[in-house]
């Protein structure tokens, strides 16, 4: 199933939009931040400037693929700063889709995570017609777990994923569960 990439989703404080070439500097700041990428599956090469540029180019080209996994840039309205990324694609463990979120540490604990991920879920359920969304988190990533639970996701416990070094927690939310939070 091909997913329709949104032109822009707007929250009170952010714009959620496809990446563009101008995002390279902000994306590199994120990718080269050890704290921001601590629990993420990026390689050391992807965290270099050239690796980040290559990843950004692939992300942009991927918007037109049939089986896309796409990432969206999160831009703060107040100053246009790149603050992170959210997105979704096919689930690794079951049929359906999984979502992800990642933000620069300076924007943690300011409510951006819940604001942006809730908007992405609304889009996935109401526009794309998806009925369920999963997310995976490293067991030590307490902040990610808290965000998933704030979204109303249910913790299904630890699951093994073939290409992860360690088991991860799986979270699930259904369309009806999100509607109860709105």
GROMACS .gro file of C-alpha atoms in nm:
model
  182
    1UNK     CA    1   0.000   0.000   0.000
    2UNK     CA    2   0.136   0.339  -0.093
    3UNK     CA    3   0.101   0.609   0.171
    4UNK     CA    4   0.018   0.965   0.073
    5UNK     CA    5   0.291   1.191   0.210
    6UNK     CA    6   0.133   1.504   0.359
    7UNK     CA    7   0.240   1.839   0.217
    8UNK     CA    8   0.233   1.985   0.566
    9UNK     CA    9   0.068   1.907   0.898
   10UNK     CA   10   0.039   2.196   1.138
   11UNK     CA   11   0.025   2.195   1.516
   12UNK     CA   12   0.011   2.490   1.750
   13UNK     CA   13   0.390   2.528   1.752
   14UNK     CA   14   0.521   2.320   1.461
   15UNK     CA   15   0.508   2.235   1.095
   16UNK     CA   16   0.545   1.866   1.006
   17UNK     CA   17   0.650   1.836   0.644
   18UNK     CA   18   0.856   1.632   0.399
   19UNK     CA   19   1.229   1.682   0.423
   20UNK     CA   20   1.395   1.908   0.168
   21UNK     CA   21   1.758   1.974   0.079
   22UNK     CA   22   1.765   2.286   0.300
   23UNK     CA   23   1.723   2.062   0.606
   24UNK     CA   24   2.075   1.919   0.576
   25UNK     CA   25   2.239   2.141   0.839
   26UNK     CA   26   1.967   2.088   1.100
   27UNK     CA   27   1.948   1.716   1.026
   28UNK     CA   28   2.326   1.686   1.061
   29UNK     CA   29   2.311   1.861   1.401
   30UNK     CA   30   2.063   1.593   1.505
   31UNK     CA   31   2.256   1.301   1.352
   32UNK     CA   32   2.587   1.407   1.509
   33UNK     CA   33   2.433   1.447   1.857
   34UNK     CA   34   2.521   1.135   2.054
   35UNK     CA   35   2.244   1.190   2.308
   36UNK     CA   36   1.976   1.237   2.039
   37UNK     CA   37   2.075   0.919   1.852
   38UNK     CA   38   2.170   0.704   2.152
   39UNK     CA   39   1.887   0.451   2.106
   40UNK     CA   40   1.842   0.482   1.730
   41UNK     CA   41   1.964   0.243   1.461
   42UNK     CA   42   2.186   0.482   1.266
   43UNK     CA   43   2.534   0.365   1.171
   44UNK     CA   44   2.851   0.559   1.250
   45UNK     CA   45   2.882   0.640   0.877
   46UNK     CA   46   2.530   0.786   0.868
   47UNK     CA   47   2.626   1.021   1.151
   48UNK     CA   48   2.901   1.185   0.942
   49UNK     CA   49   2.817   1.488   0.729
   50UNK     CA   50   2.845   1.288   0.405
   51UNK     CA   51   2.647   0.999   0.553
   52UNK     CA   52   2.377   1.236   0.676
   53UNK     CA   53   2.356   1.398   0.331
   54UNK     CA   54   2.322   1.056   0.167
   55UNK     CA   55   2.050   0.954   0.416
   56UNK     CA   56   1.863   1.282   0.358
   57UNK     CA   57   1.880   1.236  -0.020
   58UNK     CA   58   1.746   0.878   0.013
   59UNK     CA   59   1.468   0.999   0.241
   60UNK     CA   60   1.357   1.260  -0.013
   61UNK     CA   61   1.367   1.013  -0.305
   62UNK     CA   62   1.178   0.756  -0.095
   63UNK     CA   63   0.864   0.971  -0.085
   64UNK     CA   64   0.780   0.846  -0.434
   65UNK     CA   65   0.838   0.474  -0.373
   66UNK     CA   66   0.552   0.223  -0.363
   67UNK     CA   67   0.652   0.068  -0.025
   68UNK     CA   68   0.784   0.378   0.137
   69UNK     CA   69   0.915   0.431   0.485
   70UNK     CA   70   0.910   0.801   0.518
   71UNK     CA   71   1.042   1.050   0.764
   72UNK     CA   72   0.901   1.398   0.803
   73UNK     CA   73   1.091   1.701   0.929
   74UNK     CA   74   0.955   1.885   1.232
   75UNK     CA   75   1.008   2.259   1.212
   76UNK     CA   76   0.936   2.503   1.492
   77UNK     CA   77   0.705   2.780   1.367
   78UNK     CA   78   0.851   3.048   1.593
   79UNK     CA   79   1.195   3.045   1.430
   80UNK     CA   80   1.195   2.784   1.151
   81UNK     CA   81   1.442   2.565   1.341
   82UNK     CA   82   1.464   2.193   1.265
   83UNK     CA   83   1.377   2.022   1.595
   84UNK     CA   84   1.342   1.658   1.493
   85UNK     CA   85   1.163   1.406   1.279
   86UNK     CA   86   0.860   1.178   1.291
   87UNK     CA   87   0.728   0.930   1.043
   88UNK     CA   88   0.603   0.581   0.973
   89UNK     CA   89   0.632   0.286   0.744
   90UNK     CA   90   0.565  -0.088   0.727
   91UNK     CA   91   0.587  -0.267   1.063
   92UNK     CA   92   0.880  -0.509   1.106
   93UNK     CA   93   0.692  -0.756   1.328
   94UNK     CA   94   0.333  -0.765   1.204
   95UNK     CA   95   0.114  -0.643   0.923
   96UNK     CA   96   0.034  -0.275   0.935
   97UNK     CA   97   0.248   0.028   1.010
   98UNK     CA   98   0.485   0.151   1.276
   99UNK     CA   99   0.568   0.508   1.367
  100UNK     CA  100   0.876   0.673   1.509
  101UNK     CA  101   0.973   1.002   1.669
  102UNK     CA  102   1.307   1.167   1.740
  103UNK     CA  103   1.385   1.515   1.863
  104UNK     CA  104   1.693   1.719   1.945
  105UNK     CA  105   1.763   1.710   2.321
  106UNK     CA  106   1.712   2.086   2.364
  107UNK     CA  107   1.344   2.030   2.272
  108UNK     CA  108   1.285   1.738   2.509
  109UNK     CA  109   1.039   1.780   2.798
  110UNK     CA  110   0.868   2.078   2.633
  111UNK     CA  111   0.560   1.899   2.498
  112UNK     CA  112   0.673   1.886   2.134
  113UNK     CA  113   0.678   1.506   2.128
  114UNK     CA  114   0.314   1.460   2.228
  115UNK     CA  115   0.198   1.754   2.014
  116UNK     CA  116   0.366   1.626   1.698
  117UNK     CA  117   0.306   1.252   1.737
  118UNK     CA  118  -0.062   1.304   1.815
  119UNK     CA  119  -0.098   1.506   1.494
  120UNK     CA  120   0.080   1.233   1.295
  121UNK     CA  121  -0.153   0.969   1.440
  122UNK     CA  122  -0.458   1.181   1.355
  123UNK     CA  123  -0.332   1.200   0.995
  124UNK     CA  124  -0.261   0.826   0.978
  125UNK     CA  125  -0.604   0.732   1.111
  126UNK     CA  126  -0.829   0.997   0.956
  127UNK     CA  127  -0.664   1.069   0.619
  128UNK     CA  128  -0.482   0.746   0.539
  129UNK     CA  129  -0.749   0.527   0.696
  130UNK     CA  130  -0.511   0.314   0.899
  131UNK     CA  131  -0.671   0.128   1.189
  132UNK     CA  132  -0.369   0.058   1.406
  133UNK     CA  133  -0.015   0.186   1.460
  134UNK     CA  134   0.278   0.030   1.643
  135UNK     CA  135   0.599   0.181   1.778
  136UNK     CA  136   0.918   0.022   1.911
  137UNK     CA  137   1.147   0.154   2.180
  138UNK     CA  138   1.471   0.040   2.340
  139UNK     CA  139   1.392  -0.077   2.697
  140UNK     CA  140   1.629   0.185   2.843
  141UNK     CA  141   1.465   0.471   2.654
  142UNK     CA  142   1.231   0.580   2.934
  143UNK     CA  143   1.137   0.909   2.763
  144UNK     CA  144   1.017   0.727   2.453
  145UNK     CA  145   0.817   0.484   2.664
  146UNK     CA  146   0.652   0.772   2.852
  147UNK     CA  147   0.559   0.942   2.524
  148UNK     CA  148   0.404   0.621   2.387
  149UNK     CA  149   0.198   0.580   2.703
  150UNK     CA  150   0.089   0.948   2.696
  151UNK     CA  151  -0.037   0.888   2.342
  152UNK     CA  152  -0.254   0.610   2.477
  153UNK     CA  153  -0.044   0.332   2.328
  154UNK     CA  154  -0.054  -0.005   2.502
  155UNK     CA  155   0.277  -0.163   2.600
  156UNK     CA  156   0.278  -0.516   2.453
  157UNK     CA  157   0.605  -0.597   2.627
  158UNK     CA  158   0.942  -0.696   2.492
  159UNK     CA  159   0.971  -0.840   2.140
  160UNK     CA  160   1.265  -0.962   1.938
  161UNK     CA  161   1.326  -0.788   1.607
  162UNK     CA  162   1.556  -0.965   1.366
  163UNK     CA  163   1.804  -0.684   1.296
  164UNK     CA  164   1.811  -0.514   1.639
  165UNK     CA  165   2.099  -0.602   1.870
  166UNK     CA  166   1.862  -0.614   2.166
  167UNK     CA  167   1.490  -0.682   2.219
  168UNK     CA  168   1.264  -0.375   2.212
  169UNK     CA  169   0.932  -0.280   2.370
  170UNK     CA  170   0.637  -0.283   2.135
  171UNK     CA  171   0.357  -0.027   2.174
  172UNK     CA  172   0.023  -0.038   1.991
  173UNK     CA  173  -0.261   0.208   1.945
  174UNK     CA  174  -0.583   0.160   1.754
  175UNK     CA  175  -0.782   0.433   1.588
  176UNK     CA  176  -1.061   0.413   1.847
  177UNK     CA  177  -0.811   0.449   2.133
  178UNK     CA  178  -0.674   0.774   1.990
  179UNK     CA  179  -1.026   0.909   1.928
  180UNK     CA  180  -1.093   0.873   2.303
  181UNK     CA  181  -0.792   1.098   2.379
  182UNK     CA  182  -0.893   1.379   2.141
   0.00000   0.00000   0.00000
